[in-house]
Short mmCIF file of C-alpha atoms and ligand atoms in Angstrom, two decimals:
data_model
loop_
_atom_site.label_atom_id
_atom_site.label_comp_id
_atom_site.label_asym_id
_atom_site.label_seq_id
_atom_site.Cartn_x
_atom_site.Cartn_y
_atom_site.Cartn_z
CA MET A 1 -3.94 27.35 -8.98
CA LYS A 2 -3.69 24.52 -6.44
CA LYS A 3 -3.65 21.07 -7.97
CA SER A 4 -4.76 17.58 -7.03
CA GLU A 5 -2.28 15.31 -5.47
CA PHE A 6 -2.49 13.21 -8.62
CA SER A 7 -1.99 15.93 -11.14
CA PHE A 8 1.06 17.38 -9.18
CA ILE A 9 2.50 13.91 -9.28
CA ASP A 10 1.82 13.68 -13.01
CA ASP A 11 3.54 16.80 -13.63
CA ILE A 12 6.59 16.25 -11.83
CA ALA A 13 7.04 12.59 -13.15
CA LYS A 14 6.51 14.41 -16.79
CA THR A 15 9.15 17.23 -16.06
CA PHE A 16 11.71 15.05 -14.32
CA GLY A 17 11.23 12.25 -16.45
CA ALA A 18 13.04 13.92 -19.15
CA LEU A 19 15.98 13.98 -17.25
CA PRO A 20 18.46 10.92 -17.46
CA HIS A 21 17.32 8.00 -15.56
CA ASN A 22 20.73 6.58 -14.58
CA GLY A 23 19.34 3.16 -14.67
CA PHE A 24 16.46 3.44 -12.40
CA GLU A 25 12.55 2.59 -13.45
CA PRO A 26 10.96 6.29 -13.41
CA ILE A 27 8.16 7.74 -11.14
CA GLY A 28 4.81 5.56 -11.34
CA ASP A 29 4.99 2.25 -9.34
CA ASP A 30 5.23 1.45 -5.68
CA CYS A 31 8.80 1.39 -5.95
CA THR A 32 11.60 2.45 -8.43
CA VAL A 33 13.58 -0.60 -9.89
CA LEU A 34 17.46 -0.90 -10.28
CA ASP A 35 18.71 -3.72 -12.52
CA MET A 36 21.64 -5.62 -10.73
CA GLY A 37 22.25 -8.30 -12.95
CA ALA A 38 20.14 -11.35 -11.72
CA ASP A 39 18.49 -9.42 -9.12
CA ALA A 40 16.97 -6.02 -8.92
CA LEU A 41 16.74 -3.53 -5.95
CA VAL A 42 13.60 -1.86 -5.37
CA ILE A 43 13.36 1.52 -3.33
CA SER A 44 10.61 3.55 -2.36
CA THR A 45 9.62 6.04 0.45
CA ASP A 46 6.66 6.94 2.65
CA MET A 47 5.97 9.99 5.05
CA LEU A 48 3.93 9.74 7.94
CA VAL A 49 2.72 13.19 9.70
CA GLU A 50 1.08 13.66 13.01
CA ASP A 51 -2.41 14.38 12.98
CA VAL A 52 -2.61 13.40 9.16
CA HIS A 53 -1.58 9.89 9.47
CA PHE A 54 -1.71 9.23 13.17
CA LEU A 55 -3.12 10.64 16.35
CA ARG A 56 -0.75 10.68 19.24
CA GLY A 57 -3.82 10.55 21.49
CA ALA A 58 -5.14 7.34 19.80
CA SER A 59 -2.17 5.26 18.92
CA THR A 60 0.59 4.35 21.41
CA ALA A 61 4.22 5.43 20.09
CA GLU A 62 5.16 1.78 19.65
CA GLU A 63 2.01 1.35 17.09
CA VAL A 64 3.39 4.31 15.30
CA GLY A 65 6.77 3.14 15.12
CA TYR A 66 5.39 -0.42 14.08
CA LYS A 67 3.17 1.27 11.30
CA SER A 68 5.96 3.74 9.98
CA LEU A 69 7.84 0.78 9.16
CA MET A 70 4.95 -1.57 7.87
CA VAL A 71 3.52 1.07 5.43
CA ASN A 72 6.81 1.24 3.78
CA LEU A 73 7.44 -2.39 3.75
CA SER A 74 4.31 -2.73 2.14
CA ASP A 75 5.39 -1.18 -1.11
CA VAL A 76 8.45 -3.35 -1.19
CA ALA A 77 6.32 -6.27 -0.82
CA ALA A 78 3.84 -4.92 -3.66
CA MET A 79 6.63 -5.38 -6.00
CA GLY A 80 7.00 -8.86 -5.25
CA ALA A 81 10.52 -8.33 -3.51
CA THR A 82 12.00 -8.96 -0.05
CA PRO A 83 12.61 -5.81 2.11
CA THR A 84 16.25 -5.77 3.29
CA ALA A 85 17.09 -2.39 4.75
CA VAL A 86 15.40 1.00 5.71
CA LEU A 87 16.68 4.41 6.50
CA LEU A 88 14.61 6.65 9.11
CA SER A 89 14.16 10.12 9.29
CA LEU A 90 12.59 11.64 12.29
CA SER A 91 11.46 15.28 12.95
CA LEU A 92 10.52 15.60 16.86
CA SER A 93 8.52 17.98 18.76
CA GLU A 94 9.63 18.89 22.22
CA ALA A 95 7.02 16.71 23.63
CA THR A 96 8.15 13.45 21.76
CA GLN A 97 11.97 13.69 22.40
CA GLY A 98 11.97 11.36 25.24
CA GLU A 99 9.71 8.66 26.24
CA TRP A 100 7.54 8.84 23.23
CA VAL A 101 10.27 8.30 20.52
CA GLU A 102 12.00 5.57 22.81
CA GLY A 103 8.41 3.89 22.55
CA PHE A 104 8.61 4.53 18.56
CA MET A 105 11.97 3.08 18.38
CA ARG A 106 10.80 -0.09 20.24
CA GLY A 107 7.69 -0.67 17.63
CA PHE A 108 10.20 0.09 14.98
CA TYR A 109 12.95 -2.42 16.08
CA GLU A 110 10.13 -5.09 16.64
CA GLY A 111 9.09 -4.96 13.12
CA CYS A 112 12.70 -4.81 11.69
CA LYS A 113 13.51 -7.92 13.86
CA SER A 114 10.42 -9.67 12.75
CA TYR A 115 11.30 -9.44 9.13
CA GLY A 116 15.19 -9.29 9.14
CA VAL A 117 15.23 -5.67 8.09
CA ALA A 118 18.35 -3.57 8.71
CA LEU A 119 18.25 0.09 9.60
CA VAL A 120 21.30 1.67 7.86
CA GLY A 121 21.03 5.24 8.15
CA GLY A 122 18.48 8.12 8.50
CA ASP A 123 18.35 11.82 9.95
CA THR A 124 17.11 13.28 13.29
CA THR A 125 16.06 16.72 13.84
CA ALA A 126 13.69 18.84 16.11
CA SER A 127 10.38 19.92 15.04
CA ARG A 128 8.33 23.14 16.25
CA ASP A 129 5.19 21.25 16.52
CA LYS A 130 4.19 17.96 15.08
CA VAL A 131 6.11 14.66 14.59
CA CYS A 132 7.30 13.99 11.13
CA ILE A 133 8.28 10.39 10.11
CA ASN A 134 9.94 9.24 6.96
CA VAL A 135 11.11 6.05 5.96
CA VAL A 136 13.14 4.82 2.79
CA ALA A 137 12.45 0.97 2.23
CA ILE A 138 15.02 -0.96 0.18
CA GLY A 139 14.26 -4.36 -1.17
CA ARG A 140 15.61 -7.30 -3.28
CA ALA A 141 14.43 -9.86 -5.64
CA PRO A 142 15.49 -12.13 -8.70
CA LYS A 143 14.61 -9.68 -11.51
CA ALA A 144 12.00 -11.90 -13.01
CA ASN A 145 10.02 -11.87 -9.72
CA ILE A 146 9.37 -8.02 -10.00
CA LYS A 147 5.65 -7.13 -10.39
CA ARG A 148 4.78 -3.71 -11.86
CA ARG A 149 1.51 -1.89 -12.09
CA SER A 150 1.93 -2.00 -15.70
CA ALA A 151 1.52 -5.67 -16.46
CA ALA A 152 -1.90 -6.36 -16.28
CA LYS A 153 -3.48 -8.33 -19.50
CA VAL A 154 -7.03 -7.95 -20.82
CA GLY A 155 -8.78 -10.96 -19.43
CA ASP A 156 -6.63 -11.26 -16.12
CA VAL A 157 -8.76 -11.62 -12.87
CA VAL A 158 -8.38 -8.77 -10.48
CA CYS A 159 -8.05 -9.93 -6.89
CA VAL A 160 -7.04 -8.93 -3.31
CA THR A 161 -5.59 -10.45 -0.58
CA GLY A 162 -7.14 -10.52 2.84
CA ARG A 163 -10.25 -8.22 3.61
CA LEU A 164 -10.63 -4.77 2.89
CA GLY A 165 -11.97 -1.84 4.79
CA ILE A 166 -11.25 -2.90 8.30
CA SER A 167 -8.42 -0.03 8.73
CA SER A 168 -11.01 3.04 7.56
CA LYS A 169 -13.83 1.50 9.57
CA GLY A 170 -11.16 1.47 12.37
CA LEU A 171 -10.22 4.98 11.91
CA VAL A 172 -13.80 6.10 11.97
CA ASP A 173 -14.16 4.08 15.42
CA ILE A 174 -11.23 6.06 16.75
CA MET A 175 -12.67 9.42 15.52
CA PHE A 176 -15.76 8.36 17.54
CA GLY A 177 -13.70 7.69 20.54
CA ASP A 178 -13.94 3.92 20.19
CA LEU A 179 -10.02 3.01 20.37
CA ASP A 180 -10.67 -0.70 21.32
CA THR A 181 -12.88 -2.14 18.49
CA ALA A 182 -11.37 -4.75 16.34
CA ALA A 183 -11.13 -2.43 13.52
CA ALA A 184 -9.65 0.19 15.46
CA LYS A 185 -7.07 -2.04 16.88
CA ALA A 186 -6.03 -3.16 12.97
CA HIS A 187 -5.99 0.43 12.11
CA ARG A 188 -3.49 1.19 14.90
CA ARG A 189 -1.39 -1.92 14.24
CA ALA A 190 -0.89 -1.98 10.38
CA GLN A 191 0.54 -5.08 8.99
CA ALA A 192 1.96 -5.31 5.46
CA ARG A 193 1.65 -8.46 3.52
CA ILE A 194 5.32 -9.43 3.41
CA VAL A 195 5.57 -12.78 3.17
CA GLU A 196 2.64 -13.02 0.58
CA GLY A 197 4.44 -10.38 -1.71
CA ARG A 198 7.50 -12.36 -2.06
CA TRP A 199 5.44 -15.30 -2.74
CA LEU A 200 3.34 -13.98 -5.07
CA GLY A 201 6.59 -12.43 -7.06
CA GLU A 202 7.74 -16.26 -7.52
CA CYS A 203 4.36 -16.87 -9.28
CA GLU A 204 4.57 -16.46 -12.97
CA ALA A 205 0.90 -16.51 -13.29
CA VAL A 206 0.75 -13.12 -11.42
CA HIS A 207 0.83 -10.14 -13.72
CA ALA A 208 0.40 -6.68 -12.36
CA MET A 209 0.56 -5.98 -8.53
CA MET A 210 0.39 -3.03 -5.98
CA ASP A 211 -0.58 -2.44 -2.22
CA VAL A 212 -3.88 -0.99 -1.55
CA SER A 213 -3.17 2.23 0.44
CA ASP A 214 -5.86 4.63 -0.77
CA GLY A 215 -8.72 2.21 -1.58
CA VAL A 216 -9.35 -0.24 -4.42
CA ALA A 217 -11.39 2.50 -6.25
CA SER A 218 -8.44 4.69 -6.63
CA ASP A 219 -5.61 2.11 -6.66
CA ILE A 220 -7.32 -0.02 -9.50
CA LYS A 221 -6.83 3.04 -11.54
CA HIS A 222 -3.08 3.30 -11.24
CA ILE A 223 -2.94 -0.57 -12.84
CA MET A 224 -5.46 0.81 -15.47
CA GLU A 225 -3.46 3.93 -16.30
CA GLN A 226 0.06 2.17 -16.36
CA SER A 227 -1.12 -0.97 -18.14
CA GLY A 228 -3.58 0.87 -20.56
CA VAL A 229 -6.56 -1.47 -19.76
CA GLY A 230 -9.80 -1.14 -17.96
CA ALA A 231 -11.51 -3.14 -15.06
CA GLU A 232 -14.91 -4.39 -14.29
CA ILE A 233 -15.28 -4.97 -10.35
CA GLU A 234 -18.27 -7.02 -8.86
CA LEU A 235 -18.86 -4.92 -5.52
CA THR A 236 -20.69 -8.22 -3.98
CA LYS A 237 -17.48 -10.05 -4.35
CA ILE A 238 -15.26 -7.66 -2.80
CA PRO A 239 -14.03 -9.17 0.81
CA ALA A 240 -15.53 -6.72 3.12
CA ASP A 241 -16.91 -6.90 6.82
CA TYR A 242 -18.35 -3.48 6.89
CA ASP A 243 -19.99 -1.10 4.45
CA ILE A 244 -18.78 -1.50 1.03
CA ARG A 245 -17.64 2.19 0.86
CA TYR A 246 -15.03 1.53 3.55
CA ALA A 247 -13.52 -1.32 1.35
CA THR A 248 -13.50 0.49 -1.74
CA THR A 249 -12.55 4.05 -0.87
CA GLY A 250 -11.20 3.71 2.61
CA GLY A 251 -7.16 3.98 3.10
CA GLU A 252 -4.58 2.19 4.49
CA ASP A 253 -5.71 -1.45 4.26
CA TYR A 254 -2.07 -2.63 3.05
CA GLU A 255 -3.44 -5.74 1.51
CA LEU A 256 -2.44 -6.29 -2.20
CA LEU A 257 -4.19 -5.84 -5.26
CA LEU A 258 -3.07 -7.93 -8.16
CA THR A 259 -4.08 -9.37 -11.70
CA VAL A 260 -3.89 -13.00 -12.50
CA ALA A 261 -3.76 -15.09 -15.52
CA ALA A 262 -7.74 -15.89 -15.58
CA GLU A 263 -6.87 -19.84 -16.17
CA ARG A 264 -4.51 -19.77 -13.36
CA PHE A 265 -6.37 -18.17 -10.64
CA ASP A 266 -8.06 -20.95 -8.72
CA GLU A 267 -4.58 -22.55 -8.38
CA VAL A 268 -2.68 -19.63 -7.41
CA ALA A 269 -5.34 -18.59 -4.78
CA GLU A 270 -5.46 -22.17 -3.25
CA ALA A 271 -1.73 -22.52 -3.22
CA LEU A 272 -1.28 -19.07 -1.35
CA TYR A 273 -3.61 -20.15 1.32
CA ARG A 274 -2.07 -23.36 1.79
CA ASP A 275 1.37 -21.82 1.98
CA THR A 276 0.97 -18.76 3.99
CA GLY A 277 -2.88 -18.59 5.16
CA THR A 278 -3.92 -15.83 3.25
CA THR A 279 -7.02 -15.60 1.28
CA LEU A 280 -6.83 -14.08 -2.40
CA THR A 281 -10.49 -13.00 -3.47
CA ALA A 282 -11.52 -12.52 -7.10
CA ILE A 283 -13.36 -9.38 -7.67
CA GLY A 284 -13.11 -8.42 -11.13
CA VAL A 285 -11.57 -8.83 -14.48
CA ILE A 286 -9.37 -6.66 -16.65
CA THR A 287 -11.20 -5.35 -19.88
CA ALA A 288 -9.75 -3.47 -23.06
CA ASP A 289 -11.62 -0.32 -22.96
CA ARG A 290 -9.72 1.75 -20.36
CA GLU A 291 -13.14 2.42 -18.25
CA LEU A 292 -13.49 1.36 -14.61
CA ARG A 293 -17.20 -0.08 -14.12
CA TRP A 294 -18.78 -0.98 -10.63
CA LEU A 295 -21.05 -3.74 -10.85
CA GLU A 296 -23.57 -5.13 -8.41
CA ASN A 297 -24.90 -8.49 -9.14
CA GLY A 298 -23.77 -8.23 -12.65
CA VAL A 299 -25.54 -4.85 -13.06
CA PRO A 300 -24.18 -1.31 -13.32
CA SER A 301 -23.89 0.13 -9.66
CA GLU A 302 -25.24 3.45 -8.90
CA LEU A 303 -22.81 4.07 -6.15
CA GLU A 304 -20.18 6.88 -6.34
CA LEU A 305 -16.96 5.46 -5.47
CA ARG A 306 -13.74 7.48 -4.91
CA GLY A 307 -10.30 6.44 -3.35
CA PHE A 308 -8.32 8.72 -0.72
CA THR A 309 -6.56 11.60 -1.96
CA HIS A 310 -4.10 13.84 0.16
CA PHE A 311 -5.56 16.88 -1.66
P1 ADP B 1 2.16 4.79 -3.02
O1 ADP B 1 0.78 4.76 -2.65
O2 ADP B 1 2.75 3.38 -3.60
O3 ADP B 1 2.95 5.22 -2.36
P2 ADP B 1 1.65 7.05 -4.42
O4 ADP B 1 0.42 6.92 -5.24
O5 ADP B 1 1.82 7.87 -3.51
O6 ADP B 1 2.41 5.83 -4.45
O7 ADP B 1 2.54 7.80 -5.63
C1 ADP B 1 2.60 7.40 -7.07
C2 ADP B 1 3.89 7.40 -7.35
O8 ADP B 1 4.27 9.01 -7.42
C3 ADP B 1 5.10 6.59 -6.77
O9 ADP B 1 5.80 6.26 -7.75
C4 ADP B 1 5.55 7.73 -6.10
O10 ADP B 1 6.94 7.35 -5.88
C5 ADP B 1 5.71 8.89 -6.67
N1 ADP B 1 5.76 10.18 -5.85
C6 ADP B 1 4.79 10.56 -5.04
N2 ADP B 1 5.12 11.86 -4.68
C7 ADP B 1 6.29 11.90 -5.27
C8 ADP B 1 7.18 13.31 -5.06
N3 ADP B 1 6.79 14.36 -4.27
N4 ADP B 1 8.42 13.14 -5.95
C9 ADP B 1 8.48 12.23 -6.67
N5 ADP B 1 7.76 11.20 -6.82
C10 ADP B 1 6.50 11.04 -6.09
MG1 MG B 2 2.01 1.46 -2.80
#
């Protein structure tokens, strides 16, 4: 029988979790962590498939290259680490082996150059039909800075960087043929919170952190499960410019979702804004009962909200 994406991952995490970990943290966070003494290395991988993650007709090759890097650096930032190196594997259809891949590499290069990330390996193959891109991202941070999904505490403020829902509204615009709305442009040119991730990593008041790749409705559940807690989210507080469903259930925002010690929240938000220009908005609170509750002006919401899953 076909399984859901999450139960498939849960099953392999269980089976392979029984094997030796060899010093690496097991499946379950944005990156695995390897203790290096004073510092830790963080490592993760993400794949982008043509017609699933991008449409060649709707994004330029440069945009796909830049985005392929950013979605991977986002997972490093989500650990509170600084991205240092990537490996890039490409499976290229006949139609993309010339000009297209050159454009792709220009976009990828631009991102690597902007953030001082080294490209240190990969693989190149032909593909019969669609382009497939896989990146392994490696980052580094002082061990004490690493932020895990498992560190949320009851009473913490749940908060997000930036604004949510823009990317998924952009995807809808693109589907309707509107490639140049502000949201469509934001969707095509993903931007990871690299500077903010490192900044928040240095901040002791930040407890759990992850990136928002599948929508808060789905992503908050990872923090709840890993931390053994619940959450109450106030829909009217979510920083959204479009329908609230984009902001809660739409994917690919690449903002950071984190929990902060309640008494420190105001100070952290103010300092983050002062140092990076990025807003941090409180959207809810961590609770003890392991349930996820959506409120609208303090009253339980009727909306059915579920994040994105591949299957
Ligand atoms: P993210 O959105 O940060 O990439 P996911 O929610 O996709 O994370 O995955 C959850 C966890 O499962 C992560 O720790 C990820 O590394 C792991 N994971 C996902 N797919 C696989 C797989 N095929 N094999 C091993 N680990 C996987
Ligand atoms: Mg992630």
